[in-house]
Coordinates of C-alpha atoms in Angstrom, one line a residue:
X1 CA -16.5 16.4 44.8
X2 CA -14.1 14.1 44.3
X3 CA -12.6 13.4 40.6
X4 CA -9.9 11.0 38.8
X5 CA -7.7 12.7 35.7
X6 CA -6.6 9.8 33.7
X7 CA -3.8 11.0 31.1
X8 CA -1.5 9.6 28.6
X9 CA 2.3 10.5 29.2
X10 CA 3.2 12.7 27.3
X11 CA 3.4 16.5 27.8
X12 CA 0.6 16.7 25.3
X13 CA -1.6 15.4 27.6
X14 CA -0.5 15.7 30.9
X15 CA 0.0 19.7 30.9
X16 CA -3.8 20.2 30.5
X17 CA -4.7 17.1 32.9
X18 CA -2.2 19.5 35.3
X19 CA -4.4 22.9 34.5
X20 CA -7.6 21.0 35.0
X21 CA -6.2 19.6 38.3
X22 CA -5.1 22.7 39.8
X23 CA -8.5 24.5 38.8
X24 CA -10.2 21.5 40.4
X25 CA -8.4 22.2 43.2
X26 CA -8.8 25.9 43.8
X27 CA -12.6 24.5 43.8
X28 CA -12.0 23.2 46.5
X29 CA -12.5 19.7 44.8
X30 CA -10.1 16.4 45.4
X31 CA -8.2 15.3 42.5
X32 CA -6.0 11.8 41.8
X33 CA -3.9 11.7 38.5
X34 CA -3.8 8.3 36.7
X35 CA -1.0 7.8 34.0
X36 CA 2.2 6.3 33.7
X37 CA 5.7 5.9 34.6
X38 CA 6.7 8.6 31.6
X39 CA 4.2 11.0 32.8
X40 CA 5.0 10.8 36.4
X41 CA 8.8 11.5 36.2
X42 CA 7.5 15.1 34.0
X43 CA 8.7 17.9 35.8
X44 CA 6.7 21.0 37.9
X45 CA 3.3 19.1 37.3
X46 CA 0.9 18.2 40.5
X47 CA 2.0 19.5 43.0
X48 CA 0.7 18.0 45.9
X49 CA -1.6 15.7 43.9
X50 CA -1.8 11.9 44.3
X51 CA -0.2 10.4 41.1
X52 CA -1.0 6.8 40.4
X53 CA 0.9 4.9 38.0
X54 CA -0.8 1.7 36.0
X55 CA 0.2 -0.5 33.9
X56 CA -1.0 0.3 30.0
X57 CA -0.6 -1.3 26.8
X58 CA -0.2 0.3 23.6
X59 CA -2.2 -1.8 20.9
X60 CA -1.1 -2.7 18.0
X61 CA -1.7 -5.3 14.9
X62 CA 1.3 -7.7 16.2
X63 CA -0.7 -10.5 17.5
X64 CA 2.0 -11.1 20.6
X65 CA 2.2 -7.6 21.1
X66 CA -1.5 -7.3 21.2
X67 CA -2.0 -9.9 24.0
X68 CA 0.6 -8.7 26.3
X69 CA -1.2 -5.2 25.5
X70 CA -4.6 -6.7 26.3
X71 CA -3.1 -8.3 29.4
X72 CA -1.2 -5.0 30.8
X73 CA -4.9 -3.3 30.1
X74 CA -6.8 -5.8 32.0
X75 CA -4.3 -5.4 35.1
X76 CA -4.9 -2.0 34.4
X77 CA -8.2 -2.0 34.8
X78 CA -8.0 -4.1 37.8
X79 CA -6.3 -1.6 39.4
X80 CA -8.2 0.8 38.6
X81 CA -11.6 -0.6 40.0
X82 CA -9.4 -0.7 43.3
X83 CA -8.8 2.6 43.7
X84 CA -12.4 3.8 43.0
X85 CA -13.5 1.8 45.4
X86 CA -11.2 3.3 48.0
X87 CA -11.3 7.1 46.2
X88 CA -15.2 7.1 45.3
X89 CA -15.2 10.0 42.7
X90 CA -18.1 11.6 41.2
X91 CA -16.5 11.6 37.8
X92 CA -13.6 10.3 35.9
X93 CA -11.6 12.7 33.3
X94 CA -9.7 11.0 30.1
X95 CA -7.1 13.0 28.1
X96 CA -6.5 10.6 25.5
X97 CA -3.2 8.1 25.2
X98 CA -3.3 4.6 25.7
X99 CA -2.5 5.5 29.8
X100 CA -5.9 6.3 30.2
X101 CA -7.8 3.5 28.3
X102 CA -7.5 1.4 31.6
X103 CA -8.5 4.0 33.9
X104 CA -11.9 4.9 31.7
X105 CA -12.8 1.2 31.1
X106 CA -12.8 0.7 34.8
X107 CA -15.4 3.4 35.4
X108 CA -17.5 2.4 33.1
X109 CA -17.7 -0.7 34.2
X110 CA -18.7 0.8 37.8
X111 CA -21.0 3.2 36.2
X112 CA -18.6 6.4 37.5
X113 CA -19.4 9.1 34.5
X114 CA -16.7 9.5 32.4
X115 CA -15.9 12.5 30.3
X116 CA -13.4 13.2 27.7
X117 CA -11.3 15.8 26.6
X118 CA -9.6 15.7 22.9
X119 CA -6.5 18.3 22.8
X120 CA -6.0 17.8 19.1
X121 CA -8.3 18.9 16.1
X122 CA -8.6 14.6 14.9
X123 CA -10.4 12.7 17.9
X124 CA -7.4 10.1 18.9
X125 CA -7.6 6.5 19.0
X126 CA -8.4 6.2 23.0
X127 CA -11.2 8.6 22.9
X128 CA -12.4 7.0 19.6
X129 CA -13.0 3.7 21.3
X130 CA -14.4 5.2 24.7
X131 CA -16.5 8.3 23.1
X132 CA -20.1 6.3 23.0
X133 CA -19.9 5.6 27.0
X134 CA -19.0 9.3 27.7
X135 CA -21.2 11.4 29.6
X136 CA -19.4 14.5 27.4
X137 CA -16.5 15.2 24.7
X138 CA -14.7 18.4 25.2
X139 CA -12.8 19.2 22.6
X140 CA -9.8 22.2 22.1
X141 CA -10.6 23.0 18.4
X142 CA -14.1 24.2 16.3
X143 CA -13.5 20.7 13.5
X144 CA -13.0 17.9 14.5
X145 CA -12.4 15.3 12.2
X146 CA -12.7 11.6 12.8
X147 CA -15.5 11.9 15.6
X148 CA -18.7 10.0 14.8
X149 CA -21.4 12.2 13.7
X150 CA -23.7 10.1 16.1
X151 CA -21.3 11.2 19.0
X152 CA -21.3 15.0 17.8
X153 CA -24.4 16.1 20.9
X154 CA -21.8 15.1 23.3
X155 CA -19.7 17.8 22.1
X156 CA -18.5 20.8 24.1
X157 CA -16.0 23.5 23.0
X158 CA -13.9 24.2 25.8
X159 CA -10.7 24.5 24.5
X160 CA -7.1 23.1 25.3
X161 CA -6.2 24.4 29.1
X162 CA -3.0 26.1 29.5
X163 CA -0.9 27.5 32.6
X164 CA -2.2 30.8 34.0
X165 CA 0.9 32.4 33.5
X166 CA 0.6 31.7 29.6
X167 CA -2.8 33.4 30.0
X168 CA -1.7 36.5 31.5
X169 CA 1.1 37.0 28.8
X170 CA -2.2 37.1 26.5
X171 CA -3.3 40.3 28.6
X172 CA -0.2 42.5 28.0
X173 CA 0.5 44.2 25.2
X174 CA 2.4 43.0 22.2
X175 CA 6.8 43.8 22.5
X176 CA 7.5 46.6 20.4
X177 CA 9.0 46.2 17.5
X178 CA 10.1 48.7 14.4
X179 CA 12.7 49.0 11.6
X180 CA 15.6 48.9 14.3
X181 CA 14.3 47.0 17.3
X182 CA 15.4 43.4 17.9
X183 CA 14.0 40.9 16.3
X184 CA 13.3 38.0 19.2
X185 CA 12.7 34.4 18.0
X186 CA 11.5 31.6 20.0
X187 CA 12.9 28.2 18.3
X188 CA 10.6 25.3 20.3
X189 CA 10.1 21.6 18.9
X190 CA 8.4 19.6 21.6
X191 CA 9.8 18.7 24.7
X192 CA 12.6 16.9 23.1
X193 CA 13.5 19.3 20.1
X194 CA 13.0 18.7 16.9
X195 CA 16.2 17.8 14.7
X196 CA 14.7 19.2 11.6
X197 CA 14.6 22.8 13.3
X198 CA 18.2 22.7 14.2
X199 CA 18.9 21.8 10.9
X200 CA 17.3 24.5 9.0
X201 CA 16.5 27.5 11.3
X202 CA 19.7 28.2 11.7
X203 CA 20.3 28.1 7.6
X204 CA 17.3 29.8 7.2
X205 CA 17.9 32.8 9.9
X206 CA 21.3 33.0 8.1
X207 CA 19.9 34.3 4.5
X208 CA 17.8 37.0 6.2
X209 CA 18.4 40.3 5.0
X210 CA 21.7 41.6 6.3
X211 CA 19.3 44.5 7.7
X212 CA 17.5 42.0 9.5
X213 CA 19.7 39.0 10.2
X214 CA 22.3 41.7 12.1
X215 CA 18.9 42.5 14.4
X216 CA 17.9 38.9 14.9
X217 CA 17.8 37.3 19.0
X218 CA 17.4 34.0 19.1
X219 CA 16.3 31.2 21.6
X220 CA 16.5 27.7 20.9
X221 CA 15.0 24.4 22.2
X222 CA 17.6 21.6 20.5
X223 CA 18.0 18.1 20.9
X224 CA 20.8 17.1 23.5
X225 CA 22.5 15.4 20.4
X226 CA 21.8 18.1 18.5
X227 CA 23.2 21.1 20.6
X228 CA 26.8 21.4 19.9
X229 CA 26.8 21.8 16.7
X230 CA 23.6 24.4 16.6
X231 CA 26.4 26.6 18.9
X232 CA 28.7 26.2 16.2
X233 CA 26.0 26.9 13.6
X234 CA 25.1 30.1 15.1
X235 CA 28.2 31.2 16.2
X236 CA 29.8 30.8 12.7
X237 CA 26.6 33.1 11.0
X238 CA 27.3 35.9 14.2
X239 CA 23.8 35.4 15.6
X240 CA 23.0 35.6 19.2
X241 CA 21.5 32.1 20.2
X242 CA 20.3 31.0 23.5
X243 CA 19.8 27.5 22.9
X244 CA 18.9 24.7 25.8
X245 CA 17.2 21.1 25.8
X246 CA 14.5 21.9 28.1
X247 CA 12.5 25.3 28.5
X248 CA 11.9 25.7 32.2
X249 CA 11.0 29.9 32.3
X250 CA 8.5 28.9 29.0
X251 CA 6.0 31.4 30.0
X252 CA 9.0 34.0 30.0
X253 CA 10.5 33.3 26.7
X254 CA 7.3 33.6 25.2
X255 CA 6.5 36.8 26.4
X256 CA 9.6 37.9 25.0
X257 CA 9.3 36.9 21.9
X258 CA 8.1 38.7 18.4
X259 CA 7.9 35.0 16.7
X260 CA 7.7 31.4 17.5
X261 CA 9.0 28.7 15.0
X262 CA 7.7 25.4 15.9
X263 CA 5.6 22.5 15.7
X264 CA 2.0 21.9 15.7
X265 CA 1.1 20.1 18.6
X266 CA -2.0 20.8 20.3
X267 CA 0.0 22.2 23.7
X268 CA 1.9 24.9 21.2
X269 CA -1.4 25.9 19.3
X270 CA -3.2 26.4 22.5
X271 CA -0.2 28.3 24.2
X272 CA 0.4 30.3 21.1
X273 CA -3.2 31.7 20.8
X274 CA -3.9 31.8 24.3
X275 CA -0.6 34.1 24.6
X276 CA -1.1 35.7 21.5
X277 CA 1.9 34.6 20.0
X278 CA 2.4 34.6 16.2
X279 CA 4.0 31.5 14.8
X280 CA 6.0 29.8 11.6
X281 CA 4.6 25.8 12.3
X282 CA 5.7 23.0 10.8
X283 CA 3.4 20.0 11.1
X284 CA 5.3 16.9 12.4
X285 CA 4.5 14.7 9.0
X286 CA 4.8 11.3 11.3
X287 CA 1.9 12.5 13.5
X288 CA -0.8 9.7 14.0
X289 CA -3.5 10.7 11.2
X290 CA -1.9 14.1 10.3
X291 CA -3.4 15.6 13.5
X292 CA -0.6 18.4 13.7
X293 CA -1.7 19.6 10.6
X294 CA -5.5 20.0 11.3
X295 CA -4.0 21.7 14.7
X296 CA -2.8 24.6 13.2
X297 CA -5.9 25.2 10.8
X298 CA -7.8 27.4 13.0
X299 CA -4.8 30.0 13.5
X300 CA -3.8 29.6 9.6
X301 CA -7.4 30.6 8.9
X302 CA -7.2 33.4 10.8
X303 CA -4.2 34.9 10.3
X304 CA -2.4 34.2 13.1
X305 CA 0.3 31.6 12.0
X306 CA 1.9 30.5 8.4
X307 CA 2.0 26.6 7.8
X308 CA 5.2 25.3 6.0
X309 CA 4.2 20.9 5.5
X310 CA 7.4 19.4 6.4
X311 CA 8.9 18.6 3.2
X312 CA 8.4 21.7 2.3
X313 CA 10.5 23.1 5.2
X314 CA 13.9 24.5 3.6
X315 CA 16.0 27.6 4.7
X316 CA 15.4 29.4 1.7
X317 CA 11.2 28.8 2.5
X318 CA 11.8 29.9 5.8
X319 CA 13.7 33.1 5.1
X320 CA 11.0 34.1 2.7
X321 CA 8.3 33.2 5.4
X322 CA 10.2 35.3 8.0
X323 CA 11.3 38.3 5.6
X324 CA 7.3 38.3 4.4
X325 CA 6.1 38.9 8.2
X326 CA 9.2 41.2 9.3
X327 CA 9.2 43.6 6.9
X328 CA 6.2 45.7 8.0
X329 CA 6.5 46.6 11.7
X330 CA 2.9 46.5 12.1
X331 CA 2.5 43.1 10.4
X332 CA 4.3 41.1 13.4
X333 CA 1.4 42.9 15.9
X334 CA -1.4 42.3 13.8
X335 CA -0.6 38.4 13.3
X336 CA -0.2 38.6 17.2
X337 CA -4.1 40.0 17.6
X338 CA -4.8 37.6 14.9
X339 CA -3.5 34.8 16.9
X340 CA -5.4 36.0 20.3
X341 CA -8.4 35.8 18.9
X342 CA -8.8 32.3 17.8
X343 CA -7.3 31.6 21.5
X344 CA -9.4 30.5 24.4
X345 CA -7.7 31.6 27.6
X346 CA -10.8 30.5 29.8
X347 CA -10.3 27.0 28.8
X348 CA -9.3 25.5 32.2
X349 CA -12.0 27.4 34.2
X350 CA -14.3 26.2 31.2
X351 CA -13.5 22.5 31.3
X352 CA -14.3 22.3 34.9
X353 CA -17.5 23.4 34.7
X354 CA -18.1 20.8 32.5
X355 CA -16.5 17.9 34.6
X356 CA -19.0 19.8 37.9
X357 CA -21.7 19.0 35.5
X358 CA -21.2 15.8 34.8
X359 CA -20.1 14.8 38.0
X360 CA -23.0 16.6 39.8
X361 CA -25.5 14.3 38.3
X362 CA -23.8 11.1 39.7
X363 CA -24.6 9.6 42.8
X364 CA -21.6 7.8 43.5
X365 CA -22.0 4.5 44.6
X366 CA -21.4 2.9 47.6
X367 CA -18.8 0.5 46.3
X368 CA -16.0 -0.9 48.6
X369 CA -15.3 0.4 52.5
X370 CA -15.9 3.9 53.2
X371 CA -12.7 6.0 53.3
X372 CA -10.5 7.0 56.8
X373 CA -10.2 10.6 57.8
X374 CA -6.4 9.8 56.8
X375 CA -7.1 9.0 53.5
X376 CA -9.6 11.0 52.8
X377 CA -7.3 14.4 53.8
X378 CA -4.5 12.6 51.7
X379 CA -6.7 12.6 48.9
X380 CA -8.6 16.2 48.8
X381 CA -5.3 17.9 49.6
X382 CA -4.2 20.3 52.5
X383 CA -7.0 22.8 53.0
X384 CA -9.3 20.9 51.6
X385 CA -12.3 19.3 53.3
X386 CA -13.0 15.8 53.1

């Protein structure tokens, strides 16, 4: 079969858009990504996947920012409805962020299924407008709060799909760690840092116990701005820091780790407890109707993760936080088991099936000229029949 993954730009929800993708893929399945021009320039995702790029407006209450939106969504829709007619597919996969709005109205319109997927615990706005035309909602978290209760059959918990290489860190055992072994933290805040963590992890890391602080190895997303003076930071308090703007070997700092101080966006959750990871997060308080905070619920609950709200966030809260989790060497490994099991490392695998279900009982229609041998290998991929 043959299926469109329309995504918003942001890592949030491209990265599962990519997992579904290559899963689709190894099915043997054709796949075209729909998103825009942020999402297309993200690094190390699709390979050797058709990326289209559409215009997308971002609604608002501004009256003249709402009709150039409305304008940039009905070209995007235009579009849209062009390349299903070229494309055909059997089913057409949102992930939420006003990219995908476009993409989604079009198939409706053409009566392609549609199916959603929701990566945070509070249904956003995108899916909130499309969720009574979709065929199915999969959604990454147990609660999810501002869903309709009308729309709640349509739901199907598949979880938030992650890279296989995040999965198999899941499957090896926990780093040691006793009264004299390092202590290795992983500092992330997004793809772009977070300023508040380089701020106040460093502060925070510096009132540890001597006992501990002297054990401490640390590795450090930071804002480019930032950086510099995060160096001097560390280097003044005579802790080893790694820090960088960008995590490219992701998968191998977090298998390294003992601890992960971070946010709560739905990407880190999923990564976390799919890894087994266990985590100090700090909700971004800015985040569209407090989703960050409803992300980490799940792993607070079950023991997996400590929550500090972000004006709550000071050095002296996190050196309590970390002193509270280090002091017993088994407590670090049990908050690790803790996180694994609210994980769900099958989700990739899981959401396909899903989109094969709902694409499986669609006979596409015969809209627009039938493709060429040419396109049609361009668009299933090498290997993969057309």
């Amino acid at each position: 079969m043959n299926f469109v993954l329309a995504a918003g730009g942001t890592g949030g929800h491209m990265v599962p858009a990519h997992a579904l993708a290559a899963e689709l893929k190894a099915r043997g399945h054709g796949v075209l990504v729909i998103t825009d021009e942020r999402g297309a320039k993200i690094p190390g995702l699709f390979d050797k996947v058709p990326v289209h790029v559409l215009p997308a407006g971002r609604l608002g209450r501004n009256p003249i920012a709402l009709m150039k939106a409305a304008r940039a969504v009905l070209a995007g829709r235009w579009e849209a409805k062009t390349i299903y007619r070229e494309h055909r597919p059997d089913a057409v996969v949102g992930f939420g962020g006003y990219p995908a709005f476009p993409a989604l109205l079009a198939a409706s319109s053409m009566r392609i299924p549609t199916l959603l997927h929701e990566q945070n615990a509070v249904l956003g706005r995108v899916n909130r407008a499309l969720a009574g035309k979709a065929a199915a909602i999969a959604t990454a978290f147990s609660q999810i709060d501002r869903l309709k209760p009308r729309y709640r059959d349509k739901v199907v918990l598949v979880g938030n799909p992650v890279r296989t290489e995040i999965v198999k860190i899941g499957e090896m055992p926990f780093p040691p760690f006793d009264d004299t072994a390092p202590l290795k933290i992983l500092v992330t805040g997004g793809s772009q840092g977070a300023t508040i963590l380089g701020k106040v992890v460093p502060s925070g890391l510096g009132m540890l116990d001597p006992s501990l602080r002297h054990r401490l190895q640390v590795v450090q997303q930071c804002r480019a701005d930032d950086i510099e003076e995060i160096r001097a930071r560390y280097a003044e308090l005579g802790i080893p820091a790694e820090l960088m703007t960008y995590i490219l070997d992701m998968p191998q700092k977090l298998a390294d780790a003992h601890l992960v101080i971070g946010r709560s966006g739905a990407s880190t959750v999923a990564e976390l407890t799919a890894a087994g990871r266990p985590a100090i997060l700090i909700p971004f308080g800015a985040a569209t109707d407090d989703h960050q905070t409803a992300n980490a619920r799940d792993m607070v609950r079950a023991g997996g993760a400590r929550a500090i709200p972000q004006d709550e966030f000071t050095p002296e809260t996190l050196a309590k936080q970390i002193e509270m989790v280090a002091s017993d060497p088994n407590a670090l490994a049990n908050a690790a088991a803790r996180s694994l099991s609210v994980g769900r490392p099958n989700a990739a695998s899981d959401l396909a099936d899903l989109v094969e279900r709902v694409g499986g009982g669609y006979a596409p229609l015969m809209v627009g000229p039938a493709l060429t041998p040419r396109k049609a290998a361009a668009y299933a991929g090498p290997g993969v029949p057309a």
